PDB file of C-alpha atoms in Angstrom:
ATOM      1  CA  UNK A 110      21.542  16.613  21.038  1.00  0.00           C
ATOM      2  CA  UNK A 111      17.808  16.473  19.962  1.00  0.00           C
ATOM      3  CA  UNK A 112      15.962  13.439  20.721  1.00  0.00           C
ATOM      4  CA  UNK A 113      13.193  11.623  18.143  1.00  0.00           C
ATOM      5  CA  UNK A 114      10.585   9.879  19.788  1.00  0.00           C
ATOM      6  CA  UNK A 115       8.746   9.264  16.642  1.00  0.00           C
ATOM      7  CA  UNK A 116       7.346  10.376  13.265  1.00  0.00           C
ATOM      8  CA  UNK A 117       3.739  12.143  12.795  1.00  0.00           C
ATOM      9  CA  UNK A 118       2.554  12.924   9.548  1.00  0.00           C
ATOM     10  CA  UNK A 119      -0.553  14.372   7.860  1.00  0.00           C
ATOM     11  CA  UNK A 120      -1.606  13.764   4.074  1.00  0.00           C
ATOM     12  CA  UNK A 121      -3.854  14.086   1.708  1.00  0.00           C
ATOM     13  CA  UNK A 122      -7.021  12.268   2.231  1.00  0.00           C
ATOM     14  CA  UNK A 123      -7.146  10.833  -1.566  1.00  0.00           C
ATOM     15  CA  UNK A 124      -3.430   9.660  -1.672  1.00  0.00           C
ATOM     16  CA  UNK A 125      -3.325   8.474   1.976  1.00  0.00           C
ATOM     17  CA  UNK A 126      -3.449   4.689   1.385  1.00  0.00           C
ATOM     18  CA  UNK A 127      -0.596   5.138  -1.144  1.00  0.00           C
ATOM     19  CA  UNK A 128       1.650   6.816   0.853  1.00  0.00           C
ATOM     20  CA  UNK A 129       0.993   4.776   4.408  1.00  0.00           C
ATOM     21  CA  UNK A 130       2.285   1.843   1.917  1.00  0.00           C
ATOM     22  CA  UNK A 131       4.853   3.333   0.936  1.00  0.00           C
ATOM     23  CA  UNK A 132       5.889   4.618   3.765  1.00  0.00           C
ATOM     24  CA  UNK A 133       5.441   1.635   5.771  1.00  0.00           C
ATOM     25  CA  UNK A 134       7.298  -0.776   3.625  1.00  0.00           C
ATOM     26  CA  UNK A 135      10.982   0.474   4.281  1.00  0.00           C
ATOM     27  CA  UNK A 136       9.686   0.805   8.263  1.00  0.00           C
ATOM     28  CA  UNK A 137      11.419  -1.533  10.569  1.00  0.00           C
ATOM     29  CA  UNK A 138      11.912   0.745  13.862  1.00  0.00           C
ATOM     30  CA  UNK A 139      11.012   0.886  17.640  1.00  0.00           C
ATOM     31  CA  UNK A 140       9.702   4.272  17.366  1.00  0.00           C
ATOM     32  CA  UNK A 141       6.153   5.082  16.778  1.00  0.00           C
ATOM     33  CA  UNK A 142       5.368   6.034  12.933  1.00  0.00           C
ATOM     34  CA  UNK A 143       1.748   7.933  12.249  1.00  0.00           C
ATOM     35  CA  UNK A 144      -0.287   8.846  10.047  1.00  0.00           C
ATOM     36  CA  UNK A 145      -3.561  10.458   9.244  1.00  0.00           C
ATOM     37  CA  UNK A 146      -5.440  12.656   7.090  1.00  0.00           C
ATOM     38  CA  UNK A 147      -8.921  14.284   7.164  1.00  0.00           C
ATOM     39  CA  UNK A 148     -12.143  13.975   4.931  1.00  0.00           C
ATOM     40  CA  UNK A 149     -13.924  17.072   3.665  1.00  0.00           C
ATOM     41  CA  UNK A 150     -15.343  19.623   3.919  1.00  0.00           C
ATOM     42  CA  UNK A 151     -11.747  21.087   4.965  1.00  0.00           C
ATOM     43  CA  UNK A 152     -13.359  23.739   7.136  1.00  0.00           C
ATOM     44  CA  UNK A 153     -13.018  24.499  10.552  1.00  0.00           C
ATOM     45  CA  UNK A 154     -15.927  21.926  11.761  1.00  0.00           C
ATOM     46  CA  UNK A 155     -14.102  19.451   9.535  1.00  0.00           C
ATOM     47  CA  UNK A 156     -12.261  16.672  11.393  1.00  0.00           C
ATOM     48  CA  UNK A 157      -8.592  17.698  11.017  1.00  0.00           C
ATOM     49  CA  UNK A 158      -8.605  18.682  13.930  1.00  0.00           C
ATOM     50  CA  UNK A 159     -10.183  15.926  15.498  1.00  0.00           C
ATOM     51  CA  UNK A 160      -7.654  13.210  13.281  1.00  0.00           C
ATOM     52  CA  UNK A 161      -4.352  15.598  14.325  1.00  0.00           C
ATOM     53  CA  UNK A 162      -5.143  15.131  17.795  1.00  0.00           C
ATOM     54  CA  UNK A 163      -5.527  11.517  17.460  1.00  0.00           C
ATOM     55  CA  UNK A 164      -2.304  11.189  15.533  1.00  0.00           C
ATOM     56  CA  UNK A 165      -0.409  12.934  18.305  1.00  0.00           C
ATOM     57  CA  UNK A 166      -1.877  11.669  21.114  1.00  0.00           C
ATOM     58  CA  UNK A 167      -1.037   7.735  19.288  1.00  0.00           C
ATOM     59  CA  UNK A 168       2.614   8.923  18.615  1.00  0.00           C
ATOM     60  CA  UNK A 169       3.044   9.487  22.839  1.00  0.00           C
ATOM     61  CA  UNK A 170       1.921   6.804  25.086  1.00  0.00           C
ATOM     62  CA  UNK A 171       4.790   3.729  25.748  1.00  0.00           C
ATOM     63  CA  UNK A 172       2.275   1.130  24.319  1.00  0.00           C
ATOM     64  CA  UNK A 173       2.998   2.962  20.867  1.00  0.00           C
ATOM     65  CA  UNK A 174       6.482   1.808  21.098  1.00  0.00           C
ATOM     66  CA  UNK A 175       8.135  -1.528  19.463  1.00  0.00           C
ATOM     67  CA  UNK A 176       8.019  -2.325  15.959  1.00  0.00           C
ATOM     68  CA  UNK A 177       4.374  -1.649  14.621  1.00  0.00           C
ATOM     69  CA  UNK A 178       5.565  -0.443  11.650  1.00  0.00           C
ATOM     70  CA  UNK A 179       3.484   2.476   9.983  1.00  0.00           C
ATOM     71  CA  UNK A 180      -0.013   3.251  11.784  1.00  0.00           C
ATOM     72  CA  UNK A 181      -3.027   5.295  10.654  1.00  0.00           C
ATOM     73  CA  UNK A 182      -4.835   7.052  13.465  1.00  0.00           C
ATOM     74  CA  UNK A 183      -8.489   7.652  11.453  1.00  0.00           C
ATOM     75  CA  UNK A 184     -11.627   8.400  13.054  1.00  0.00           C
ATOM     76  CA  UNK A 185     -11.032   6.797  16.364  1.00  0.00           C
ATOM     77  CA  UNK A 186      -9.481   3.610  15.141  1.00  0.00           C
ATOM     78  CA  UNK A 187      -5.672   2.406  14.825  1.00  0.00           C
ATOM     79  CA  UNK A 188      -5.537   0.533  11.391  1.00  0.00           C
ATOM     80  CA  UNK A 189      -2.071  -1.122  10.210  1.00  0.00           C
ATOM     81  CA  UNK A 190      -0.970   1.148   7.329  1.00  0.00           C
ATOM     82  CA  UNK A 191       0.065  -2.071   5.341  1.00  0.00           C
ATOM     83  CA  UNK A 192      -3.388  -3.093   5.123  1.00  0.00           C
ATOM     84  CA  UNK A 193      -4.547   0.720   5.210  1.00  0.00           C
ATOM     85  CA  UNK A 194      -7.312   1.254   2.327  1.00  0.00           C
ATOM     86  CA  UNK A 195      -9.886   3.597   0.923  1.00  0.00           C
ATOM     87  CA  UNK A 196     -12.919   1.878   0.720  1.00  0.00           C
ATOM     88  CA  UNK A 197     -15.825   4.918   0.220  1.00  0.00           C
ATOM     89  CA  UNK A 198     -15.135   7.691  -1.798  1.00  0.00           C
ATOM     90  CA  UNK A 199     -17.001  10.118   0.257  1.00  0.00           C
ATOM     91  CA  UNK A 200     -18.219   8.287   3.616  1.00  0.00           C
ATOM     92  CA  UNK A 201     -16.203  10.122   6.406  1.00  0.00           C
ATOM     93  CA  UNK A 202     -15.558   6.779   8.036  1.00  0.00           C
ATOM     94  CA  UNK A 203     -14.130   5.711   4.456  1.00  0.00           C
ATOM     95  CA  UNK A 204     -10.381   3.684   5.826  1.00  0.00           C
ATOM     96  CA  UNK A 205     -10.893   0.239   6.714  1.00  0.00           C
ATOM     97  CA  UNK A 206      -8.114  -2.452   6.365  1.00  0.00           C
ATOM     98  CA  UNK A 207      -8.332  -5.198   3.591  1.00  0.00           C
ATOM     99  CA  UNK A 208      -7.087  -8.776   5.656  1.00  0.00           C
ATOM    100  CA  UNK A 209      -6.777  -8.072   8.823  1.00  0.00           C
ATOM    101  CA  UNK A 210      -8.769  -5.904  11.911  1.00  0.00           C
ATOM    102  CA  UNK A 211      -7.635  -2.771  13.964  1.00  0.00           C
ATOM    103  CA  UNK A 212      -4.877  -2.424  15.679  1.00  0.00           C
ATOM    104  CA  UNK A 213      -7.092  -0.124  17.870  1.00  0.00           C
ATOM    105  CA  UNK A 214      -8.899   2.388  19.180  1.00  0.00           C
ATOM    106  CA  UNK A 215      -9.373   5.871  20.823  1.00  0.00           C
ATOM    107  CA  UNK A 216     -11.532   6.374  24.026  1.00  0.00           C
ATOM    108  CA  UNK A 217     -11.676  10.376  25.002  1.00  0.00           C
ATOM    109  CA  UNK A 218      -8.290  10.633  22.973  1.00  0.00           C
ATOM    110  CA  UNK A 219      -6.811   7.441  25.021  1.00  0.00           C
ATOM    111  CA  UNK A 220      -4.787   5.604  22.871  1.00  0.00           C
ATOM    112  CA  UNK A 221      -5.908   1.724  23.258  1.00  0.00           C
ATOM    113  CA  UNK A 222      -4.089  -1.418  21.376  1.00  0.00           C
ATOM    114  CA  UNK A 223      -5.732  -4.582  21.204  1.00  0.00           C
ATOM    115  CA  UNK A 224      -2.101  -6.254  20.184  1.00  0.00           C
ATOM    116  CA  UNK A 225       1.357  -6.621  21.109  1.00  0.00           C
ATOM    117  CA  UNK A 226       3.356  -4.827  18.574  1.00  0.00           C
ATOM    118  CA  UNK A 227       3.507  -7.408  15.177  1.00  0.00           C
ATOM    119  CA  UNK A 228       3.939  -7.205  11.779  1.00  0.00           C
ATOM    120  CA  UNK A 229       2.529  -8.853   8.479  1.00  0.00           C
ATOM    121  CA  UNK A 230       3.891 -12.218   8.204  1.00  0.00           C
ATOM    122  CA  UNK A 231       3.535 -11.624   4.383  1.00  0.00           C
ATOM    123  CA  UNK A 232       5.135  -7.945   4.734  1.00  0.00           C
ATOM    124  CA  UNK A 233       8.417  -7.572   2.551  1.00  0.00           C
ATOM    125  CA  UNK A 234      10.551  -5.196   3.802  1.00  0.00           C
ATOM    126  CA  UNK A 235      13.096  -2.849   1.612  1.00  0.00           C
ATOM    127  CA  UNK A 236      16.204  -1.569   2.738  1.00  0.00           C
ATOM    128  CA  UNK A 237      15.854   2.487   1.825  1.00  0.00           C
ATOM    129  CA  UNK A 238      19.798   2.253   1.990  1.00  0.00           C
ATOM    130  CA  UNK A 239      19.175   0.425  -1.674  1.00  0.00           C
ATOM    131  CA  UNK A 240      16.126   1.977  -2.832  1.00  0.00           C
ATOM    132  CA  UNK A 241      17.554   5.652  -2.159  1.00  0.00           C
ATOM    133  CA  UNK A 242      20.616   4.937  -4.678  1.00  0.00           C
ATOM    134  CA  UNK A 243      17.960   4.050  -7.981  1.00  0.00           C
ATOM    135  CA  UNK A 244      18.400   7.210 -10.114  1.00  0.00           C
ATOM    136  CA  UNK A 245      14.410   7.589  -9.679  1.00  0.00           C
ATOM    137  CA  UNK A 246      14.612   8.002  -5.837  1.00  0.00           C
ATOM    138  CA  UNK A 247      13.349  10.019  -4.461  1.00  0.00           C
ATOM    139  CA  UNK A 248       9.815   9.810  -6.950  1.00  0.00           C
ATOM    140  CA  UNK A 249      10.890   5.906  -7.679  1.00  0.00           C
ATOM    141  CA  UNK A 250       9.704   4.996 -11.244  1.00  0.00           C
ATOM    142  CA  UNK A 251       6.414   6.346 -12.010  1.00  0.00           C
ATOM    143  CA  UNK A 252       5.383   4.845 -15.043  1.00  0.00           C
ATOM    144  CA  UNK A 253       3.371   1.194 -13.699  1.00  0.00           C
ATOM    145  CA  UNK A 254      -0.373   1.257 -15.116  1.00  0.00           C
ATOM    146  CA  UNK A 255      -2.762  -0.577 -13.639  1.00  0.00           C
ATOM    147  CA  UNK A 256      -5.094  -2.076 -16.089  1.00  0.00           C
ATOM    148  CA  UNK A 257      -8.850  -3.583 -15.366  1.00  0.00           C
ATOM    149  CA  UNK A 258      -9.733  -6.823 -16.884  1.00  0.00           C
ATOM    150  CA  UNK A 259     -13.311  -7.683 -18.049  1.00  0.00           C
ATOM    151  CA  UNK A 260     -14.828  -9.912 -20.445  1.00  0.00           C
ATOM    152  CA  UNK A 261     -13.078  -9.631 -24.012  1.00  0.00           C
ATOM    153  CA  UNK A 262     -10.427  -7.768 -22.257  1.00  0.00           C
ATOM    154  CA  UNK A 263      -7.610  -7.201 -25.178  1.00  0.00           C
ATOM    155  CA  UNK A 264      -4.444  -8.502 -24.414  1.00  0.00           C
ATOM    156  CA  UNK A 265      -2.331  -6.310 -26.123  1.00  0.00           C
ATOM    157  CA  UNK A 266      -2.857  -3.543 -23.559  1.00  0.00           C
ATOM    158  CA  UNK A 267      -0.177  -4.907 -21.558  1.00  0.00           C
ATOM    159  CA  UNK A 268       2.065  -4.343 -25.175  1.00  0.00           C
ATOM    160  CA  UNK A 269       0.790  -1.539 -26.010  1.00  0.00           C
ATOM    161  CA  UNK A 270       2.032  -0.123 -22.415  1.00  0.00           C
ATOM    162  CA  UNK A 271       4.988  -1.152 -22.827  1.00  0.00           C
ATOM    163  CA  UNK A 272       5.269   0.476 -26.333  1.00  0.00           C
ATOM    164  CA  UNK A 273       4.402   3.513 -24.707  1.00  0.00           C
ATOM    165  CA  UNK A 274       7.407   3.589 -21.918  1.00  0.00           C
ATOM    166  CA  UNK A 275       5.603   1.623 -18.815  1.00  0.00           C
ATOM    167  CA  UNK A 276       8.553   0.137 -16.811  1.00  0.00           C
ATOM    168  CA  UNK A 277       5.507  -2.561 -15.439  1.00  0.00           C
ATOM    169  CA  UNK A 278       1.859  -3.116 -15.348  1.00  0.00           C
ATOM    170  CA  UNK A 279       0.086  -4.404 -12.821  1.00  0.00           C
ATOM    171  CA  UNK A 280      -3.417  -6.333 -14.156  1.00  0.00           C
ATOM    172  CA  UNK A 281      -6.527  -5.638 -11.726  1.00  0.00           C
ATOM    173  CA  UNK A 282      -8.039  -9.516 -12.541  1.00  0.00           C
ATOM    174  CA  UNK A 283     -11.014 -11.083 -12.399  1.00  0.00           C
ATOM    175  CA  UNK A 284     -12.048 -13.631  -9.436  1.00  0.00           C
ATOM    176  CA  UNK A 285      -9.003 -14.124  -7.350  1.00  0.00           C
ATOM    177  CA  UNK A 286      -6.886 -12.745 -10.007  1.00  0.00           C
ATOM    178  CA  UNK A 287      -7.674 -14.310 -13.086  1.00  0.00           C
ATOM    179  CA  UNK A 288      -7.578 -13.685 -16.847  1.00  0.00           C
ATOM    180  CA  UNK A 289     -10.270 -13.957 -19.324  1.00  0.00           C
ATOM    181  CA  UNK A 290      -7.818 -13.354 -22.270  1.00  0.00           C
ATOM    182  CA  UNK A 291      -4.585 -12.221 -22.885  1.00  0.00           C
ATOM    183  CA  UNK A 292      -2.115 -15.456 -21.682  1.00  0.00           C
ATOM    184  CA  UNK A 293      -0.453 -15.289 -24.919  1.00  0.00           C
ATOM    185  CA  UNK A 294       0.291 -11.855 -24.742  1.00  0.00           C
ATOM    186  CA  UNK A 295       1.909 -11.678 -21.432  1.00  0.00           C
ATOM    187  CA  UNK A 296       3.806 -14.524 -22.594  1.00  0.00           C
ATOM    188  CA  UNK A 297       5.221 -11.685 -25.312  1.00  0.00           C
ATOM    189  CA  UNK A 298       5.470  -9.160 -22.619  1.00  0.00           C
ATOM    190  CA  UNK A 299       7.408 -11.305 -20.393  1.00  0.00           C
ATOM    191  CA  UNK A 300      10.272 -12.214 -22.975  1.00  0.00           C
ATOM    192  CA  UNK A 301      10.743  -8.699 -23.755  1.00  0.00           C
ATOM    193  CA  UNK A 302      11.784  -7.599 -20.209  1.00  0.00           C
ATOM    194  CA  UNK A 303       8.131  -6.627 -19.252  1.00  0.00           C
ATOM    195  CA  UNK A 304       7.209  -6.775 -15.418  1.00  0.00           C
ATOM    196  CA  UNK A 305       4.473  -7.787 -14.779  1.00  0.00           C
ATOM    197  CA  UNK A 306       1.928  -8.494 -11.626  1.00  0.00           C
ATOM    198  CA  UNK A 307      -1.431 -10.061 -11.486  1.00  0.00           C
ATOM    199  CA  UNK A 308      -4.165  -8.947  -8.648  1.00  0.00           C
ATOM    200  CA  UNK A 309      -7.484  -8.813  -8.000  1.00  0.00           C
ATOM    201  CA  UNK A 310      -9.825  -6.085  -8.723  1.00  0.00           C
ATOM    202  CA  UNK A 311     -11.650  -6.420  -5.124  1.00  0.00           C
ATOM    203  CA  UNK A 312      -9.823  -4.987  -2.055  1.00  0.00           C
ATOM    204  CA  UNK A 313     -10.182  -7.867  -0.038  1.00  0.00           C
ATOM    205  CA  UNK A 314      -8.671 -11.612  -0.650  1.00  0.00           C
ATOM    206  CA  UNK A 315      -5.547 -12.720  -2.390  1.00  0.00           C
ATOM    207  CA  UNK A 316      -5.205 -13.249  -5.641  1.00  0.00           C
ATOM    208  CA  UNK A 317      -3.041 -16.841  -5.042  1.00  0.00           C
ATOM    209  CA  UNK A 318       0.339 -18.281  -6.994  1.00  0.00           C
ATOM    210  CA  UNK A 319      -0.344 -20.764  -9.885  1.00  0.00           C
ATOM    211  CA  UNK A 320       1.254 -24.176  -9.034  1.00  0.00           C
ATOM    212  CA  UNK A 321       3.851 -23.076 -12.259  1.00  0.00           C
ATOM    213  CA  UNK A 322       3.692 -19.283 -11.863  1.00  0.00           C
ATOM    214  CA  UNK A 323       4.262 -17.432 -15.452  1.00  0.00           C
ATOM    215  CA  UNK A 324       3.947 -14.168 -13.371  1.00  0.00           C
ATOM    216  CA  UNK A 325       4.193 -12.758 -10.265  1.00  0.00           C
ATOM    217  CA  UNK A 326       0.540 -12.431  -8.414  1.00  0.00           C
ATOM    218  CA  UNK A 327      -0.138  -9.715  -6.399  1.00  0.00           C
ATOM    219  CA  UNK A 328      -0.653 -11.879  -2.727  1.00  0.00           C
ATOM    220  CA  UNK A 329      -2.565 -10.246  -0.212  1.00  0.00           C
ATOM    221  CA  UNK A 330      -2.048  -6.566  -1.230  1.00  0.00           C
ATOM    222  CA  UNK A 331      -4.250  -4.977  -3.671  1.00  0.00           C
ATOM    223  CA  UNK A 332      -3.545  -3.578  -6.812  1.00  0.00           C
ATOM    224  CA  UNK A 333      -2.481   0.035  -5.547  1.00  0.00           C
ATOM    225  CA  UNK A 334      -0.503  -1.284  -2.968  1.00  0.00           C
ATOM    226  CA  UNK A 335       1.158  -3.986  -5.394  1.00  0.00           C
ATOM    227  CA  UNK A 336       1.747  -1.107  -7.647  1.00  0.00           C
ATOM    228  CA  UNK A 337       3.882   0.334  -5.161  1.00  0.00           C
ATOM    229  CA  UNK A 338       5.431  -2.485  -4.222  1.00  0.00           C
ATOM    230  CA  UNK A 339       6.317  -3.129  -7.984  1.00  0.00           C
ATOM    231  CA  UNK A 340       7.882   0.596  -7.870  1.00  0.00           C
ATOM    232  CA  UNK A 341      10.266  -0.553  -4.554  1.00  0.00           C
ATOM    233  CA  UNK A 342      11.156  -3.846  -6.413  1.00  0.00           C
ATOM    234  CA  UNK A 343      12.487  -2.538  -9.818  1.00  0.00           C
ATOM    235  CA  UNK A 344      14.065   0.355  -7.015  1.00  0.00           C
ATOM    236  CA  UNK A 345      15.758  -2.438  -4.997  1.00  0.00           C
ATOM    237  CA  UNK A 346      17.123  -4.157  -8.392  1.00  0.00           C
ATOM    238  CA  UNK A 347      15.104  -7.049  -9.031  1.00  0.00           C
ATOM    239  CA  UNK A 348      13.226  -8.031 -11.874  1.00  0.00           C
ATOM    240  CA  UNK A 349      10.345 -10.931 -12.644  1.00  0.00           C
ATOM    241  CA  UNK A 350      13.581 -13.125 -12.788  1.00  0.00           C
TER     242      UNK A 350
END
């Protein structure tokens, strides 16, 4: 009988925020879980090497163990894949976490935690028994747009999305997730079975619940991660109601 002692798992660097969501979401287990990725050039002086290493050498030591959820082993730090982000498009240092710090560090490939092993108080966890009988598992439900409001932003985008097949949109607001225009519409798009989630368009700070919520706000993820939250909750069979 084979033994697991853990998961390790490399990904694409553009699309590695996404899936350490994802991925951490249905996570509640003992056993390490880690991630990484590498930034280009992907040569052999690039720093795949350097971030494999790192993964591997977080996936061994006892300290790894108890329920951390998903981890991201990036450049010498230990970041909390729930709060896992992209924040430069090209710096090589680019993953930084949006609400809370590390959860630590490499020294000469020594794997370091500042922590106990925790998890979000504001983390919602979903059962992959459930999601994995939805008729989109494995992809889950891929049409959720994310739409940017600005000034004059027209409301009828939200509509018009749903004209166009969109299961849900999720609304990158203004401030901490406010809407210049459009209340009237989602009022529309909410009585015709629309889902819909309002965030902010920064990737740090909540976008907070209205004291008599119309719509769901996004919390303390930002709008990529709420879209994939959005894609586990439709999975899981809820709705706005």
């Amino acid at each position: 009988m084979h033994t697991v002692f853990g998961s390790s798992s490399l990904f694409h660097i553009n699309l590695l925020e996404e899936t350490a969501f994802l991925m951490d979401s249905p996570v509640s287990c003992e056993k390490p879980i880690v991630a990484s990725g590498a930034m280009r050039p992907y040569t052999s002086s690039s720093s795949m090497v350097i971030q494999t290493s790192s993964m591997l050498s977080c996936s061994l030591p006892t300290q790894s163990r108890g329920n951390r959820g998903l981890v991201v082993a990036f450049n010498s730090r230990i970041i909390p894949g729930y709060w896992a982000t992209k924040l430069h498009s090209k710096h090589p240092n680019a993953f930084g976490t949006t609400a809370t710090g590390d959860q630590g560090l490499f020294i000469n490939n020594l794997t370091i935690f500042y922590n106990t092993p925790s998890q979000p108080l504001f983390k919602r966890f979903f059962n992959i028994a459930v999601v994995s009988t939805h008729p989109s598992y494995p992809a889950l439900h891929n049409v959720f747009n994310i739409l940017y409001a600005a000034r004059q932003l027209d409301g009828r985008l939200w509509l018009n999305a749903q004209g166009n097949g969109a299961a849900g949109v999720i609304i990158a607001g203004t401030g901490n997730g406010g809407l210049p225009t459009g209340e009237e519409d989602i009022a529309e798009a909410l009585e015709s079975d629309q889902q819909i989630v309002l965030g902010t368009r920064r990737p740090f700070g909540p976008s907070h619940p209205e004291r008599s919520p119309a719509y769901a706000k996004s919390g303390f993820v930002h709008v990529i991660q709420a879209r994939i939250m959005l894609q586990l909750v439709i999975a899981s069979g809820y709705d706005m109601k």
